[in-house]
PDB file of C-alpha atoms in Angstrom:
ATOM      1  CA  MET A  61       0.000   0.000   0.000  1.00 43.00           C
ATOM      2  CA  ASP A  62       2.839   2.389   0.829  1.00 44.00           C
ATOM      3  CA  GLN A  63       4.374   1.679  -2.573  1.00 45.00           C
ATOM      4  CA  LEU A  64       1.059   2.436  -4.260  1.00 43.00           C
ATOM      5  CA  ARG A  65       0.648   5.652  -2.294  1.00 41.00           C
ATOM      6  CA  GLY A  66       4.115   6.656  -3.375  1.00 40.00           C
ATOM      7  CA  ASP A  67       3.154   6.169  -7.023  1.00 44.00           C
ATOM      8  CA  LEU A  68       0.038   8.317  -6.692  1.00 45.00           C
ATOM      9  CA  ASP A  69       0.030  11.120  -9.239  1.00 46.00           C
ATOM     10  CA  ARG A  70      -3.057  13.297  -9.124  1.00 47.00           C
ATOM     11  CA  ASP A  71      -2.417  14.490 -12.665  1.00 50.00           C
ATOM     12  CA  ARG A  72      -2.953  10.952 -13.927  1.00 55.00           C
ATOM     13  CA  LEU A  73      -5.987  10.191 -11.755  1.00 59.00           C
ATOM     14  CA  PRO A  74      -9.218  10.173 -13.821  1.00 69.00           C
ATOM     15  CA  THR A  75     -12.438  11.847 -12.800  1.00 87.00           C
ATOM     16  CA  VAL A  76     -14.039  10.141  -9.809  1.00 93.00           C
ATOM     17  CA  HIS A  77     -17.021   7.996 -10.759  1.00 95.00           C
ATOM     18  CA  PRO A  78     -20.133   9.698  -9.288  1.00 94.00           C
ATOM     19  CA  GLY A  79     -21.320   6.484  -7.648  1.00 92.00           C
ATOM     20  CA  ILE A  80     -18.384   6.358  -5.239  1.00 94.00           C
ATOM     21  CA  GLU A  81     -17.925  10.039  -4.420  1.00 92.00           C
ATOM     22  CA  GLN A  82     -19.484   9.529  -0.985  1.00 92.00           C
ATOM     23  CA  HIS A  83     -17.237   6.529  -0.322  1.00 92.00           C
ATOM     24  CA  ILE A  84     -13.928   7.911  -1.614  1.00 91.00           C
ATOM     25  CA  GLY A  85     -12.430   8.012   1.897  1.00 91.00           C
ATOM     26  CA  GLU A  86     -12.884   4.258   2.359  1.00 93.00           C
ATOM     27  CA  PRO A  87      -9.543   2.347   2.480  1.00 94.00           C
ATOM     28  CA  VAL A  88     -10.476   0.309  -0.591  1.00 95.00           C
ATOM     29  CA  TRP A  89     -11.017   3.459  -2.655  1.00 95.00           C
ATOM     30  CA  LEU A  90      -7.807   5.070  -1.419  1.00 94.00           C
ATOM     31  CA  MET A  91      -5.978   2.003  -2.680  1.00 96.00           C
ATOM     32  CA  ALA A  92      -7.995   2.055  -5.906  1.00 96.00           C
ATOM     33  CA  SER A  93      -7.056   5.708  -6.429  1.00 95.00           C
ATOM     34  CA  ALA A  94      -3.387   4.794  -6.212  1.00 95.00           C
ATOM     35  CA  LEU A  95      -3.866   1.981  -8.694  1.00 96.00           C
ATOM     36  CA  LEU A  96      -5.615   4.284 -11.142  1.00 96.00           C
ATOM     37  CA  ALA A  97      -2.780   6.799 -10.940  1.00 94.00           C
ATOM     38  CA  ASN A  98      -0.266   4.148 -11.972  1.00 95.00           C
ATOM     39  CA  PRO A  99       0.654   4.693 -15.653  1.00 95.00           C
ATOM     40  CA  ALA A 100       0.454   0.925 -16.233  1.00 97.00           C
ATOM     41  CA  PHE A 101      -3.143   0.676 -15.014  1.00 97.00           C
ATOM     42  CA  ASP A 102      -4.851   0.595 -18.428  1.00 97.00           C
ATOM     43  CA  GLY A 103      -2.525  -2.226 -19.466  1.00 98.00           C
ATOM     44  CA  ALA A 104      -3.518  -4.184 -16.365  1.00 98.00           C
ATOM     45  CA  MET A 105      -7.191  -3.501 -17.069  1.00 98.00           C
ATOM     46  CA  LEU A 106      -6.740  -4.736 -20.647  1.00 98.00           C
ATOM     47  CA  ALA A 107      -5.104  -7.924 -19.336  1.00 98.00           C
ATOM     48  CA  TYR A 108      -8.138  -8.462 -17.088  1.00 98.00           C
ATOM     49  CA  CYS A 109     -10.518  -8.124 -20.036  1.00 98.00           C
ATOM     50  CA  ARG A 110      -8.449 -10.571 -22.082  1.00 98.00           C
ATOM     51  CA  ARG A 111      -8.691 -13.180 -19.315  1.00 96.00           C
ATOM     52  CA  MET A 112     -12.426 -12.710 -18.904  1.00 96.00           C
ATOM     53  CA  VAL A 113     -13.324 -13.200 -22.573  1.00 95.00           C
ATOM     54  CA  GLU A 114     -11.209 -16.309 -23.087  1.00 93.00           C
ATOM     55  CA  PRO A 115     -13.284 -19.317 -24.186  1.00 87.00           C
ATOM     56  CA  SER A 116     -14.711 -21.110 -21.145  1.00 76.00           C
ATOM     57  CA  ALA A 117     -13.846 -24.740 -20.529  1.00 68.00           C
ATOM     58  CA  PHE A 118     -17.417 -25.246 -19.334  1.00 62.00           C
ATOM     59  CA  ARG A 119     -20.022 -26.454 -21.780  1.00 56.00           C
ATOM     60  CA  TRP A 120     -23.601 -25.257 -22.213  1.00 47.00           C
ATOM     61  CA  PRO A 121     -25.557 -24.741 -20.056  1.00 58.00           C
ATOM     62  CA  SER A 122     -22.851 -24.308 -17.398  1.00 59.00           C
ATOM     63  CA  ASN A 123     -21.707 -20.963 -18.803  1.00 61.00           C
ATOM     64  CA  LYS A 124     -25.273 -19.678 -18.636  1.00 63.00           C
ATOM     65  CA  ILE A 125     -25.600 -20.883 -15.034  1.00 67.00           C
ATOM     66  CA  PHE A 126     -22.640 -18.824 -13.877  1.00 67.00           C
ATOM     67  CA  ALA A 127     -22.729 -15.748 -16.123  1.00 73.00           C
ATOM     68  CA  GLN A 128     -25.673 -13.881 -14.601  1.00 85.00           C
ATOM     69  CA  LYS A 129     -25.898 -11.819 -11.411  1.00 88.00           C
ATOM     70  CA  MET A 130     -28.473 -13.752  -9.353  1.00 90.00           C
ATOM     71  CA  ARG A 131     -27.009 -17.135 -10.207  1.00 91.00           C
ATOM     72  CA  TYR A 132     -23.446 -15.932  -9.715  1.00 92.00           C
ATOM     73  CA  ILE A 133     -24.218 -14.343  -6.322  1.00 93.00           C
ATOM     74  CA  THR A 134     -25.988 -17.527  -5.208  1.00 95.00           C
ATOM     75  CA  CYS A 135     -22.889 -19.593  -6.017  1.00 95.00           C
ATOM     76  CA  TYR A 136     -20.657 -16.953  -4.425  1.00 96.00           C
ATOM     77  CA  MET A 137     -22.685 -16.981  -1.213  1.00 96.00           C
ATOM     78  CA  LEU A 138     -22.769 -20.784  -1.100  1.00 97.00           C
ATOM     79  CA  ILE A 139     -18.975 -20.959  -1.351  1.00 98.00           C
ATOM     80  CA  GLY A 140     -18.663 -18.410   1.446  1.00 97.00           C
ATOM     81  CA  LEU A 141     -21.133 -20.278   3.670  1.00 97.00           C
ATOM     82  CA  ALA A 142     -19.376 -23.603   3.106  1.00 98.00           C
ATOM     83  CA  ALA A 143     -15.942 -22.104   3.837  1.00 98.00           C
ATOM     84  CA  ARG A 144     -17.087 -20.549   7.125  1.00 97.00           C
ATOM     85  CA  PHE A 145     -18.753 -23.797   8.156  1.00 97.00           C
ATOM     86  CA  GLU A 146     -15.607 -25.755   7.325  1.00 95.00           C
ATOM     87  CA  ASP A 147     -13.573 -23.348   9.466  1.00 96.00           C
ATOM     88  CA  GLY A 148     -16.050 -23.657  12.341  1.00 96.00           C
ATOM     89  CA  THR A 149     -17.131 -20.015  12.164  1.00 96.00           C
ATOM     90  CA  GLY A 150     -20.567 -20.339  10.595  1.00 96.00           C
ATOM     91  CA  PRO A 151     -23.734 -22.439  10.342  1.00 95.00           C
ATOM     92  CA  ALA A 152     -24.197 -25.384   8.009  1.00 95.00           C
ATOM     93  CA  PRO A 153     -24.664 -24.366   4.347  1.00 97.00           C
ATOM     94  CA  THR A 154     -28.220 -25.593   3.798  1.00 96.00           C
ATOM     95  CA  MET A 155     -30.732 -24.748   1.111  1.00 96.00           C
ATOM     96  CA  THR A 156     -32.948 -22.954   3.619  1.00 95.00           C
ATOM     97  CA  LEU A 157     -30.124 -20.716   4.801  1.00 96.00           C
ATOM     98  CA  LEU A 158     -28.934 -19.974   1.284  1.00 96.00           C
ATOM     99  CA  GLN A 159     -32.436 -18.971   0.196  1.00 95.00           C
ATOM    100  CA  THR A 160     -32.551 -16.277   2.891  1.00 94.00           C
ATOM    101  CA  MET A 161     -29.269 -14.687   1.745  1.00 92.00           C
ATOM    102  CA  VAL A 162     -29.536 -14.237  -2.024  1.00 90.00           C
ATOM    103  CA  PRO A 163     -31.589 -11.947  -4.303  1.00 84.00           C
ATOM    104  CA  GLY A 164     -33.528 -14.685  -6.150  1.00 82.00           C
ATOM    105  CA  SER A 165     -36.775 -16.341  -5.107  1.00 91.00           C
ATOM    106  CA  SER A 166     -36.720 -19.606  -3.169  1.00 94.00           C
ATOM    107  CA  ARG A 167     -37.797 -21.452  -6.321  1.00 94.00           C
ATOM    108  CA  GLN A 168     -35.013 -19.866  -8.394  1.00 92.00           C
ATOM    109  CA  VAL A 169     -32.408 -20.823  -5.804  1.00 94.00           C
ATOM    110  CA  SER A 170     -33.638 -24.408  -5.476  1.00 94.00           C
ATOM    111  CA  ASP A 171     -33.766 -24.817  -9.277  1.00 92.00           C
ATOM    112  CA  LEU A 172     -30.228 -23.461  -9.608  1.00 92.00           C
ATOM    113  CA  ILE A 173     -28.867 -25.785  -6.923  1.00 94.00           C
ATOM    114  CA  ALA A 174     -30.641 -28.729  -8.555  1.00 93.00           C
ATOM    115  CA  GLY A 175     -28.897 -27.872 -11.810  1.00 90.00           C
ATOM    116  CA  LEU A 176     -25.545 -27.494 -10.083  1.00 92.00           C
ATOM    117  CA  ARG A 177     -25.960 -30.863  -8.380  1.00 93.00           C
ATOM    118  CA  ALA A 178     -26.883 -32.496 -11.679  1.00 90.00           C
ATOM    119  CA  GLY A 179     -23.801 -30.950 -13.278  1.00 88.00           C
ATOM    120  CA  GLY A 180     -21.511 -32.123 -10.514  1.00 90.00           C
ATOM    121  CA  TYR A 181     -20.730 -28.625  -9.200  1.00 93.00           C
ATOM    122  CA  VAL A 182     -22.455 -29.077  -5.821  1.00 96.00           C
ATOM    123  CA  VAL A 183     -22.590 -32.188  -3.621  1.00 97.00           C
ATOM    124  CA  ALA A 184     -25.236 -32.738  -0.932  1.00 95.00           C
ATOM    125  CA  HIS A 185     -24.179 -34.340   2.364  1.00 92.00           C
ATOM    126  CA  GLN A 186     -26.668 -35.542   4.976  1.00 90.00           C
ATOM    127  CA  ASN A 187     -25.921 -34.679   8.599  1.00 82.00           C
ATOM    128  CA  ALA A 188     -25.381 -38.023  10.361  1.00 77.00           C
ATOM    129  CA  ARG A 189     -26.764 -36.589  13.629  1.00 79.00           C
ATOM    130  CA  ASP A 190     -29.796 -34.914  12.079  1.00 78.00           C
ATOM    131  CA  ARG A 191     -30.810 -36.605   8.842  1.00 72.00           C
ATOM    132  CA  ARG A 192     -33.199 -33.755   8.052  1.00 81.00           C
ATOM    133  CA  GLU A 193     -30.229 -31.423   7.535  1.00 87.00           C
ATOM    134  CA  ILE A 194     -28.724 -31.530   4.044  1.00 94.00           C
ATOM    135  CA  ARG A 195     -25.445 -29.646   3.666  1.00 96.00           C
ATOM    136  CA  LEU A 196     -24.532 -28.218   0.279  1.00 97.00           C
ATOM    137  CA  VAL A 197     -20.838 -28.507  -0.590  1.00 97.00           C
ATOM    138  CA  PRO A 198     -19.378 -26.668  -3.621  1.00 97.00           C
ATOM    139  CA  THR A 199     -16.825 -28.682  -5.592  1.00 96.00           C
ATOM    140  CA  PRO A 200     -13.392 -27.310  -6.559  1.00 95.00           C
ATOM    141  CA  SER A 201     -14.581 -26.895 -10.164  1.00 92.00           C
ATOM    142  CA  LEU A 202     -17.371 -24.575  -8.999  1.00 93.00           C
ATOM    143  CA  VAL A 203     -15.010 -22.596  -6.768  1.00 95.00           C
ATOM    144  CA  LEU A 204     -12.534 -22.058  -9.613  1.00 93.00           C
ATOM    145  CA  GLU A 205     -15.228 -20.996 -12.081  1.00 90.00           C
ATOM    146  CA  ILE A 206     -16.886 -18.565  -9.661  1.00 93.00           C
ATOM    147  CA  ALA A 207     -13.467 -17.190  -8.698  1.00 95.00           C
ATOM    148  CA  ARG A 208     -12.531 -16.594 -12.323  1.00 94.00           C
ATOM    149  CA  SER A 209     -13.077 -12.833 -12.075  1.00 96.00           C
ATOM    150  CA  PRO A 210     -11.434 -12.376  -8.616  1.00 97.00           C
ATOM    151  CA  LEU A 211      -8.421 -14.369  -9.804  1.00 97.00           C
ATOM    152  CA  ALA A 212      -8.225 -12.310 -12.998  1.00 97.00           C
ATOM    153  CA  PHE A 213      -8.325  -9.105 -10.942  1.00 98.00           C
ATOM    154  CA  LEU A 214      -5.474 -10.381  -8.769  1.00 98.00           C
ATOM    155  CA  ALA A 215      -3.424 -11.387 -11.813  1.00 98.00           C
ATOM    156  CA  SER A 216      -3.836  -7.914 -13.291  1.00 98.00           C
ATOM    157  CA  GLN A 217      -3.159  -6.170  -9.988  1.00 97.00           C
ATOM    158  CA  ALA A 218       0.102  -8.130  -9.773  1.00 97.00           C
ATOM    159  CA  MET A 219       1.213  -6.259 -12.906  1.00 97.00           C
ATOM    160  CA  LEU A 220       1.156  -3.075 -10.789  1.00 96.00           C
ATOM    161  CA  GLU A 221       2.448  -4.474  -7.500  1.00 93.00           C
ATOM    162  CA  HIS A 222       4.405  -7.710  -7.804  1.00 91.00           C
ATOM    163  CA  HIS A 223       2.998 -10.717  -5.924  1.00 94.00           C
ATOM    164  CA  THR A 224       2.151 -14.357  -6.622  1.00 95.00           C
ATOM    165  CA  LEU A 225      -1.350 -14.459  -5.152  1.00 96.00           C
ATOM    166  CA  PHE A 226      -2.950 -15.566  -8.420  1.00 96.00           C
ATOM    167  CA  GLU A 227      -0.761 -18.648  -8.628  1.00 96.00           C
ATOM    168  CA  ALA A 228      -1.085 -19.484  -4.921  1.00 96.00           C
ATOM    169  CA  LEU A 229      -4.864 -19.177  -4.826  1.00 97.00           C
ATOM    170  CA  SER A 230      -5.411 -20.992  -8.130  1.00 96.00           C
ATOM    171  CA  ALA A 231      -3.601 -23.988  -6.645  1.00 96.00           C
ATOM    172  CA  ASP A 232      -5.491 -23.975  -3.323  1.00 97.00           C
ATOM    173  CA  THR A 233      -9.288 -23.997  -3.620  1.00 97.00           C
ATOM    174  CA  ALA A 234      -9.730 -24.142   0.177  1.00 97.00           C
ATOM    175  CA  ARG A 235      -7.816 -20.883   0.538  1.00 97.00           C
ATOM    176  CA  LEU A 236      -9.674 -19.467  -2.440  1.00 98.00           C
ATOM    177  CA  SER A 237     -12.991 -20.365  -0.787  1.00 98.00           C
ATOM    178  CA  ARG A 238     -11.929 -18.509   2.369  1.00 97.00           C
ATOM    179  CA  LEU A 239     -11.124 -15.469   0.230  1.00 97.00           C
ATOM    180  CA  ILE A 240     -14.648 -15.581  -1.195  1.00 97.00           C
ATOM    181  CA  ALA A 241     -16.054 -15.962   2.333  1.00 97.00           C
ATOM    182  CA  ARG A 242     -14.257 -12.783   3.434  1.00 96.00           C
ATOM    183  CA  SER A 243     -15.497 -11.030   0.324  1.00 96.00           C
ATOM    184  CA  THR A 244     -19.122 -11.948   1.076  1.00 94.00           C
ATOM    185  CA  GLU A 245     -18.715 -10.623   4.618  1.00 92.00           C
ATOM    186  CA  ALA A 246     -17.417  -7.299   3.296  1.00 90.00           C
ATOM    187  CA  PHE A 247     -20.254  -7.123   0.775  1.00 85.00           C
ATOM    188  CA  GLN A 248     -22.893  -7.823   3.433  1.00 84.00           C
ATOM    189  CA  SER A 249     -21.515  -5.302   5.920  1.00 83.00           C
ATOM    190  CA  LYS A 250     -21.406  -2.375   3.479  1.00 83.00           C
ATOM    191  CA  ASP A 251     -21.718  -2.528  -0.291  1.00 88.00           C
ATOM    192  CA  VAL A 252     -19.351   0.139  -1.612  1.00 91.00           C
ATOM    193  CA  LEU A 253     -18.009  -2.059  -4.408  1.00 93.00           C
ATOM    194  CA  PHE A 254     -20.987  -3.218  -6.477  1.00 92.00           C
ATOM    195  CA  ALA A 255     -24.121  -1.111  -6.095  1.00 91.00           C
ATOM    196  CA  PRO A 256     -22.433   2.224  -7.021  1.00 94.00           C
ATOM    197  CA  PHE A 257     -21.770   0.996 -10.584  1.00 96.00           C
ATOM    198  CA  GLU A 258     -25.131   1.195 -12.315  1.00 96.00           C
ATOM    199  CA  THR A 259     -24.040   0.284 -15.844  1.00 97.00           C
ATOM    200  CA  VAL A 260     -21.856  -2.609 -14.705  1.00 97.00           C
ATOM    201  CA  VAL A 261     -24.668  -3.917 -12.496  1.00 94.00           C
ATOM    202  CA  GLU A 262     -27.141  -3.675 -15.373  1.00 95.00           C
ATOM    203  CA  PHE A 263     -24.874  -5.722 -17.637  1.00 96.00           C
ATOM    204  CA  THR A 264     -24.425  -8.373 -14.948  1.00 93.00           C
ATOM    205  CA  GLY A 265     -28.188  -8.871 -14.815  1.00 91.00           C
ATOM    206  CA  ARG A 266     -28.182 -10.384 -18.331  1.00 93.00           C
ATOM    207  CA  ASP A 267     -26.857 -13.794 -19.361  1.00 92.00           C
ATOM    208  CA  SER A 268     -23.157 -13.278 -20.197  1.00 92.00           C
ATOM    209  CA  GLY A 269     -23.766  -9.524 -20.143  1.00 94.00           C
ATOM    210  CA  TYR A 270     -20.728  -8.748 -18.028  1.00 95.00           C
ATOM    211  CA  LEU A 271     -18.522 -10.810 -20.348  1.00 95.00           C
ATOM    212  CA  MET A 272     -19.796  -8.774 -23.305  1.00 96.00           C
ATOM    213  CA  LEU A 273     -18.999  -5.573 -21.422  1.00 97.00           C
ATOM    214  CA  CYS A 274     -15.458  -6.864 -20.874  1.00 97.00           C
ATOM    215  CA  ALA A 275     -15.268  -7.642 -24.598  1.00 98.00           C
ATOM    216  CA  VAL A 276     -16.172  -4.132 -25.739  1.00 98.00           C
ATOM    217  CA  MET A 277     -14.015  -2.444 -23.100  1.00 98.00           C
ATOM    218  CA  GLY A 278     -11.109  -4.738 -23.905  1.00 98.00           C
ATOM    219  CA  ALA A 279     -11.434  -3.926 -27.608  1.00 98.00           C
ATOM    220  CA  HIS A 280     -11.353  -0.209 -26.793  1.00 98.00           C
ATOM    221  CA  LEU A 281      -8.320  -0.521 -24.512  1.00 98.00           C
ATOM    222  CA  ALA A 282      -6.465  -2.664 -27.053  1.00 98.00           C
ATOM    223  CA  ARG A 283      -7.085  -0.084 -29.778  1.00 97.00           C
ATOM    224  CA  GLN A 284      -5.863   2.690 -27.485  1.00 97.00           C
ATOM    225  CA  ALA A 285      -2.700   0.687 -26.775  1.00 98.00           C
ATOM    226  CA  GLY A 286      -2.157  -0.178 -30.429  1.00 98.00           C
ATOM    227  CA  GLU A 287      -2.598  -3.883 -29.700  1.00 98.00           C
ATOM    228  CA  ALA A 288      -4.634  -6.544 -31.469  1.00 97.00           C
ATOM    229  CA  TRP A 289      -8.002  -7.669 -30.118  1.00 97.00           C
ATOM    230  CA  ASP A 290      -8.900 -11.053 -31.534  1.00 95.00           C
ATOM    231  CA  LEU A 291     -12.573 -11.280 -30.558  1.00 97.00           C
ATOM    232  CA  ALA A 292     -14.720  -9.554 -33.192  1.00 97.00           C
ATOM    233  CA  LEU A 293     -17.638  -7.600 -31.772  1.00 98.00           C
ATOM    234  CA  THR A 294     -20.159  -9.008 -34.243  1.00 97.00           C
ATOM    235  CA  TYR A 295     -23.351 -10.647 -33.051  1.00 97.00           C
ATOM    236  CA  ASP A 296     -22.184 -13.972 -34.499  1.00 97.00           C
ATOM    237  CA  ALA A 297     -18.770 -13.910 -32.822  1.00 97.00           C
ATOM    238  CA  LEU A 298     -20.106 -12.829 -29.428  1.00 97.00           C
ATOM    239  CA  SER A 299     -23.018 -15.284 -29.486  1.00 95.00           C
ATOM    240  CA  GLN A 300     -20.656 -18.159 -30.256  1.00 94.00           C
ATOM    241  CA  ARG A 301     -18.095 -17.157 -27.648  1.00 93.00           C
ATOM    242  CA  PHE A 302     -20.586 -16.590 -24.828  1.00 91.00           C
ATOM    243  CA  GLN A 303     -23.160 -19.219 -25.795  1.00 88.00           C
ATOM    244  CA  VAL A 304     -26.185 -16.965 -26.181  1.00 91.00           C
ATOM    245  CA  SER A 305     -28.394 -16.044 -29.132  1.00 94.00           C
ATOM    246  CA  ARG A 306     -27.607 -13.275 -31.637  1.00 97.00           C
ATOM    247  CA  GLN A 307     -30.776 -11.495 -30.539  1.00 97.00           C
ATOM    248  CA  HIS A 308     -29.634 -11.623 -26.940  1.00 96.00           C
ATOM    249  CA  VAL A 309     -26.268 -10.107 -27.907  1.00 97.00           C
ATOM    250  CA  GLY A 310     -28.082  -7.244 -29.627  1.00 97.00           C
ATOM    251  CA  ASN A 311     -30.317  -6.661 -26.597  1.00 97.00           C
ATOM    252  CA  VAL A 312     -27.348  -6.600 -24.215  1.00 97.00           C
ATOM    253  CA  LEU A 313     -25.227  -4.256 -26.306  1.00 97.00           C
ATOM    254  CA  ALA A 314     -28.224  -1.945 -26.672  1.00 96.00           C
ATOM    255  CA  LEU A 315     -27.877  -1.201 -22.946  1.00 94.00           C
ATOM    256  CA  ALA A 316     -24.910   0.974 -23.906  1.00 96.00           C
ATOM    257  CA  THR A 317     -25.367   1.833 -27.586  1.00 96.00           C
ATOM    258  CA  LYS A 318     -28.850   3.332 -27.200  1.00 96.00           C
ATOM    259  CA  ARG A 319     -27.544   5.670 -24.493  1.00 96.00           C
ATOM    260  CA  GLY A 320     -24.590   6.798 -26.538  1.00 97.00           C
ATOM    261  CA  LEU A 321     -22.112   5.148 -24.189  1.00 97.00           C
ATOM    262  CA  LEU A 322     -20.391   3.359 -27.073  1.00 97.00           C
ATOM    263  CA  THR A 323     -20.643   2.757 -30.793  1.00 97.00           C
ATOM    264  CA  LEU A 324     -19.878  -0.337 -32.873  1.00 96.00           C
ATOM    265  CA  HIS A 325     -19.069  -0.465 -36.582  1.00 94.00           C
ATOM    266  CA  GLY A 326     -18.606  -3.681 -38.546  1.00 92.00           C
ATOM    267  CA  GLY A 327     -17.630  -5.730 -35.508  1.00 94.00           C
ATOM    268  CA  LYS A 328     -15.166  -3.134 -34.229  1.00 95.00           C
ATOM    269  CA  ILE A 329     -15.374  -0.680 -31.369  1.00 97.00           C
ATOM    270  CA  GLY A 330     -16.086   2.940 -32.265  1.00 96.00           C
ATOM    271  CA  ASP A 331     -16.384   5.681 -29.679  1.00 96.00           C
ATOM    272  CA  VAL A 332     -16.552   4.997 -25.933  1.00 97.00           C
ATOM    273  CA  ASP A 333     -18.094   7.703 -23.806  1.00 97.00           C
ATOM    274  CA  ASP A 334     -15.985   9.014 -20.928  1.00 96.00           C
ATOM    275  CA  ARG A 335     -18.804   8.162 -18.494  1.00 96.00           C
ATOM    276  CA  LEU A 336     -18.574   4.460 -19.293  1.00 97.00           C
ATOM    277  CA  LEU A 337     -14.788   4.460 -19.329  1.00 97.00           C
ATOM    278  CA  THR A 338     -14.658   6.229 -15.959  1.00 97.00           C
ATOM    279  CA  GLU A 339     -17.142   3.807 -14.420  1.00 97.00           C
ATOM    280  CA  PHE A 340     -15.334   0.725 -15.735  1.00 98.00           C
ATOM    281  CA  ARG A 341     -11.929   2.046 -14.626  1.00 97.00           C
ATOM    282  CA  TRP A 342     -13.111   2.685 -11.070  1.00 97.00           C
ATOM    283  CA  TRP A 343     -14.997  -0.616 -10.980  1.00 98.00           C
ATOM    284  CA  THR A 344     -11.855  -2.489 -12.027  1.00 98.00           C
ATOM    285  CA  ALA A 345      -9.591  -0.606  -9.623  1.00 98.00           C
ATOM    286  CA  GLY A 346     -12.008  -1.181  -6.743  1.00 97.00           C
ATOM    287  CA  GLN A 347     -12.189  -4.903  -7.398  1.00 98.00           C
ATOM    288  CA  MET A 348      -8.400  -5.144  -7.653  1.00 98.00           C
ATOM    289  CA  ALA A 349      -8.002  -3.320  -4.354  1.00 97.00           C
ATOM    290  CA  HIS A 350     -10.734  -5.368  -2.662  1.00 97.00           C
ATOM    291  CA  PHE A 351      -9.304  -8.778  -3.520  1.00 97.00           C
ATOM    292  CA  ARG A 352      -5.700  -7.700  -2.995  1.00 97.00           C
ATOM    293  CA  THR A 353      -6.545  -6.533   0.522  1.00 96.00           C
ATOM    294  CA  LEU A 354      -8.471  -9.712   1.383  1.00 96.00           C
ATOM    295  CA  ALA A 355      -5.853 -12.027  -0.099  1.00 94.00           C
ATOM    296  CA  ALA A 356      -3.090 -10.350   1.879  1.00 85.00           C
TER     297      ALA A 356
END
């Protein structure tokens, strides 16, 4: 942190995103400010986008299960519950408890867990002392898929402040689960990392919407850096990469194009409005700072 503070250059710091103005004194945003002032930050943000749009090893419909806000948060919360229970600091991760903690309806949560169990991502264990209690245990494959974005943030943050947290956590799913547990606790105590980012949140509410946002922002950053961006921004290319329909791609991208936040021409990025760029920069910096602090 001291190193990052030392690198802070107010002349390089972009405009503060309006959503976090009231939270700018929080430690996570002080660290994020230092990250943003680093001249290598856009390169680290581009590296994050590249990781996020890589083809997933998971087959349909697994990608659709994970790449949407309610389903993702449900998995995230389950991993946190299971980690705290394993460490002896929390209650058993049951369906009933999970349903009280996530934004979806009870039916949505139970249907999601049924799908995860069928896919081998969640295992149900019966309590030997109370056979009515069924504990839900996330498998390492689920933990790694849900932690894809946190791990990518840590890998990119390591480009600005050298560490090997990405490698260490990728090789230790128990430790990675504890990281997610600490993240859920921070989120539940005070949400200064997610809710303030209206456009990002809106994209996450659509199947693979956040991945498409990473695709368009990555294309913009690559063009700014004079680097190649291999994923074309056509409906066909995006629908194939993210396993959704062409119509769905058009509906998701319209969240930004109809508001003038970005333009697309022939599968390539056109203009990106400063409002969207500012929001995505602060979002990325905040997530880097959040997971770096927890992992340390």
